[in-house]
């Protein structure tokens, strides 16, 4: 049996944290009602705005949400604070984008942009890294270029809201986010991206 008080509290926490940290309206107009669980091989988990390091989040995470195995989803991780929260001229810089995900089997989806960990420039403070899950009505034919994790090209000035409108995805059904700032892993990531 569903404990509606726990569900209502979780739902209000997500909405509150998305607003307190201005994910709403900087990224999306309306907060999702469910949490996407994000866990990294380093052992850390994403928890509604907690602070993690680029070193901890360098590898693609495992993500789960309340999904139907017969339904397709789109998953995104995006940074609205590129190059900084004070001057987000590259808003958004997307780190990961996968469509046509059956249930929570991200590996079986169509990878549009391979995962790239957090790489906030030195001296730019905390960046928000937002995970969102959208429910698809059907299998989609995405016309975006396929991006590897070896280049930062075509990742900046992305808008998940525009992408969602383009493919009629509606509002995200689940989300989560963390914050991170520069650490010693960032130059290694920049080298990987050819920057």
mmCIF file of N, CA and C in Angstrom, residues 104-155:
data_model
loop_
_atom_site.group_PDB
_atom_site.id
_atom_site.type_symbol
_atom_site.label_atom_id
_atom_site.label_comp_id
_atom_site.label_asym_id
_atom_site.label_seq_id
_atom_site.Cartn_x
_atom_site.Cartn_y
_atom_site.Cartn_z
ATOM 1 N N UNK A 104 14.158 1.332 -17.518
ATOM 2 C CA UNK A 104 15.345 2.034 -17.007
ATOM 3 C C UNK A 104 16.637 1.504 -17.621
ATOM 4 N N UNK A 105 16.532 0.787 -18.736
ATOM 5 C CA UNK A 105 17.707 0.195 -19.380
ATOM 6 C C UNK A 105 18.366 1.221 -20.310
ATOM 7 N N UNK A 106 19.082 2.161 -19.706
ATOM 8 C CA UNK A 106 19.700 3.252 -20.463
ATOM 9 C C UNK A 106 20.641 2.717 -21.539
ATOM 10 N N UNK A 107 21.347 1.636 -21.261
ATOM 11 C CA UNK A 107 22.289 1.060 -22.227
ATOM 12 C C UNK A 107 21.595 0.609 -23.507
ATOM 13 N N UNK A 108 20.302 0.308 -23.449
ATOM 14 C CA UNK A 108 19.558 -0.149 -24.627
ATOM 15 C C UNK A 108 18.912 1.003 -25.393
ATOM 16 N N UNK A 109 19.080 2.233 -24.900
ATOM 17 C CA UNK A 109 18.511 3.394 -25.577
ATOM 18 C C UNK A 109 19.396 3.889 -26.704
ATOM 19 N N UNK A 110 18.941 4.934 -27.395
ATOM 20 C CA UNK A 110 19.717 5.582 -28.456
ATOM 21 C C UNK A 110 20.535 6.704 -27.831
ATOM 22 N N UNK A 111 21.851 6.516 -27.743
ATOM 23 C CA UNK A 111 22.711 7.531 -27.145
ATOM 24 C C UNK A 111 22.945 8.645 -28.149
ATOM 25 N N UNK A 112 22.417 9.816 -27.835
ATOM 26 C CA UNK A 112 22.616 10.988 -28.682
ATOM 27 C C UNK A 112 23.905 11.701 -28.283
ATOM 28 N N UNK A 113 24.170 11.766 -26.978
ATOM 29 C CA UNK A 113 25.398 12.377 -26.456
ATOM 30 C C UNK A 113 25.938 11.484 -25.356
ATOM 31 N N UNK A 114 27.146 10.960 -25.568
ATOM 32 C CA UNK A 114 27.765 10.110 -24.557
ATOM 33 C C UNK A 114 28.020 10.911 -23.286
ATOM 34 N N UNK A 115 28.071 10.209 -22.167
ATOM 35 C CA UNK A 115 28.260 10.849 -20.865
ATOM 36 C C UNK A 115 29.619 11.538 -20.767
ATOM 37 N N UNK A 116 29.580 12.775 -20.273
ATOM 38 C CA UNK A 116 30.778 13.538 -19.935
ATOM 39 C C UNK A 116 30.579 14.028 -18.505
ATOM 40 N N UNK A 117 31.540 13.771 -17.636
ATOM 41 C CA UNK A 117 31.431 14.203 -16.242
ATOM 42 C C UNK A 117 31.493 15.711 -16.091
ATOM 43 N N UNK A 118 31.386 16.167 -14.868
ATOM 44 C CA UNK A 118 31.393 17.600 -14.568
ATOM 45 C C UNK A 118 32.774 18.195 -14.788
ATOM 46 N N UNK A 119 32.801 19.375 -15.392
ATOM 47 C CA UNK A 119 34.064 20.063 -15.646
ATOM 48 C C UNK A 119 33.957 21.562 -15.478
ATOM 49 N N UNK A 120 33.485 22.030 -14.312
ATOM 50 C CA UNK A 120 33.342 23.475 -14.145
ATOM 51 C C UNK A 120 34.700 24.174 -14.154
ATOM 52 N N UNK A 121 34.829 25.272 -14.898
ATOM 53 C CA UNK A 121 36.103 25.985 -14.938
ATOM 54 C C UNK A 121 36.519 26.496 -13.553
ATOM 55 N N UNK A 122 37.815 26.610 -13.360
ATOM 56 C CA UNK A 122 38.349 27.088 -12.090
ATOM 57 C C UNK A 122 37.831 28.494 -11.802
ATOM 58 N N UNK A 123 37.438 28.736 -10.554
ATOM 59 C CA UNK A 123 36.999 30.061 -10.130
ATOM 60 C C UNK A 123 35.563 30.410 -10.486
ATOM 61 N N UNK A 124 34.782 29.451 -10.984
ATOM 62 C CA UNK A 124 33.396 29.757 -11.383
ATOM 63 C C UNK A 124 32.371 29.299 -10.353
ATOM 64 N N UNK A 125 32.822 28.795 -9.220
ATOM 65 C CA UNK A 125 31.905 28.403 -8.156
ATOM 66 C C UNK A 125 31.142 27.132 -8.469
ATOM 67 N N UNK A 126 30.082 26.929 -7.707
ATOM 68 C CA UNK A 126 29.266 25.729 -7.861
ATOM 69 C C UNK A 126 28.408 25.796 -9.109
ATOM 70 N N UNK A 127 28.371 24.706 -9.841
ATOM 71 C CA UNK A 127 27.475 24.533 -10.989
ATOM 72 C C UNK A 127 26.418 23.509 -10.590
ATOM 73 N N UNK A 128 25.220 23.650 -11.157
ATOM 74 C CA UNK A 128 24.156 22.660 -10.956
ATOM 75 C C UNK A 128 24.198 21.665 -12.114
ATOM 76 N N UNK A 129 24.088 20.394 -11.791
ATOM 77 C CA UNK A 129 24.053 19.330 -12.796
ATOM 78 C C UNK A 129 22.726 18.606 -12.615
ATOM 79 N N UNK A 130 21.865 18.738 -13.617
ATOM 80 C CA UNK A 130 20.465 18.341 -13.492
ATOM 81 C C UNK A 130 20.180 17.100 -14.336
ATOM 82 N N UNK A 131 19.623 16.085 -13.701
ATOM 83 C CA UNK A 131 19.158 14.875 -14.377
ATOM 84 C C UNK A 131 17.650 14.974 -14.533
ATOM 85 N N UNK A 132 17.159 14.717 -15.739
ATOM 86 C CA UNK A 132 15.720 14.720 -15.992
ATOM 87 C C UNK A 132 15.348 13.495 -16.813
ATOM 88 N N UNK A 133 14.160 12.978 -16.553
ATOM 89 C CA UNK A 133 13.624 11.839 -17.297
ATOM 90 C C UNK A 133 12.277 12.250 -17.871
ATOM 91 N N UNK A 134 12.106 12.019 -19.173
ATOM 92 C CA UNK A 134 10.856 12.315 -19.874
ATOM 93 C C UNK A 134 10.250 11.015 -20.383
ATOM 94 N N UNK A 135 8.949 10.899 -20.258
ATOM 95 C CA UNK A 135 8.230 9.743 -20.787
ATOM 96 C C UNK A 135 7.875 10.019 -22.242
ATOM 97 N N UNK A 136 8.215 9.096 -23.117
ATOM 98 C CA UNK A 136 7.892 9.223 -24.540
ATOM 99 C C UNK A 136 6.562 8.522 -24.835
ATOM 100 N N UNK A 137 5.825 9.065 -25.776
ATOM 101 C CA UNK A 137 4.579 8.437 -26.194
ATOM 102 C C UNK A 137 4.804 7.304 -27.180
ATOM 103 N N UNK A 138 5.979 7.331 -27.834
ATOM 104 C CA UNK A 138 6.291 6.337 -28.864
ATOM 105 C C UNK A 138 7.789 6.388 -29.122
ATOM 106 N N UNK A 139 8.281 5.474 -29.968
ATOM 107 C CA UNK A 139 9.691 5.510 -30.371
ATOM 108 C C UNK A 139 9.898 6.743 -31.239
ATOM 109 N N UNK A 140 10.974 7.459 -30.978
ATOM 110 C CA UNK A 140 11.246 8.700 -31.697
ATOM 111 C C UNK A 140 12.448 8.547 -32.614
ATOM 112 N N UNK A 141 12.427 9.318 -33.694
ATOM 113 C CA UNK A 141 13.533 9.368 -34.646
ATOM 114 C C UNK A 141 14.247 10.695 -34.422
ATOM 115 N N UNK A 142 15.306 10.684 -33.628
ATOM 116 C CA UNK A 142 16.022 11.904 -33.267
ATOM 117 C C UNK A 142 16.947 12.327 -34.400
ATOM 118 N N UNK A 143 16.930 13.621 -34.734
ATOM 119 C CA UNK A 143 17.791 14.096 -35.822
ATOM 120 C C UNK A 143 19.006 14.876 -35.310
ATOM 121 N N UNK A 144 19.277 14.824 -34.004
ATOM 122 C CA UNK A 144 20.438 15.502 -33.440
ATOM 123 C C UNK A 144 21.717 14.762 -33.824
ATOM 124 N N UNK A 145 22.839 15.497 -33.946
ATOM 125 C CA UNK A 145 24.115 14.821 -34.215
ATOM 126 C C UNK A 145 24.491 13.939 -33.022
ATOM 127 N N UNK A 146 25.129 12.827 -33.294
ATOM 128 C CA UNK A 146 25.583 11.931 -32.228
ATOM 129 C C UNK A 146 26.935 12.441 -31.735
ATOM 130 N N UNK A 147 27.031 12.647 -30.424
ATOM 131 C CA UNK A 147 28.228 13.235 -29.835
ATOM 132 C C UNK A 147 28.961 12.219 -28.970
ATOM 133 N N UNK A 148 30.282 12.157 -29.148
ATOM 134 C CA UNK A 148 31.101 11.259 -28.335
ATOM 135 C C UNK A 148 31.542 11.984 -27.067
ATOM 136 N N UNK A 149 32.164 11.235 -26.171
ATOM 137 C CA UNK A 149 32.691 11.853 -24.952
ATOM 138 C C UNK A 149 34.138 12.314 -25.152
ATOM 139 N N UNK A 150 34.550 12.459 -26.394
ATOM 140 C CA UNK A 150 35.904 12.916 -26.718
ATOM 141 C C UNK A 150 35.929 14.346 -27.247
ATOM 142 N N UNK A 151 34.783 14.996 -27.261
ATOM 143 C CA UNK A 151 34.713 16.367 -27.764
ATOM 144 C C UNK A 151 33.597 17.118 -27.049
ATOM 145 N N UNK A 152 33.821 18.402 -26.846
ATOM 146 C CA UNK A 152 32.795 19.254 -26.249
ATOM 147 C C UNK A 152 31.965 19.972 -27.293
ATOM 148 N N UNK A 153 32.238 19.722 -28.577
ATOM 149 C CA UNK A 153 31.504 20.399 -29.649
ATOM 150 C C UNK A 153 30.018 20.078 -29.586
ATOM 151 N N UNK A 154 29.199 21.069 -29.906
ATOM 152 C CA UNK A 154 27.735 20.944 -30.009
ATOM 153 C C UNK A 154 27.040 20.606 -28.695
ATOM 154 N N UNK A 155 27.689 20.840 -27.576
ATOM 155 C CA UNK A 155 27.052 20.567 -26.289
ATOM 156 C C UNK A 155 26.550 21.843 -25.617
#
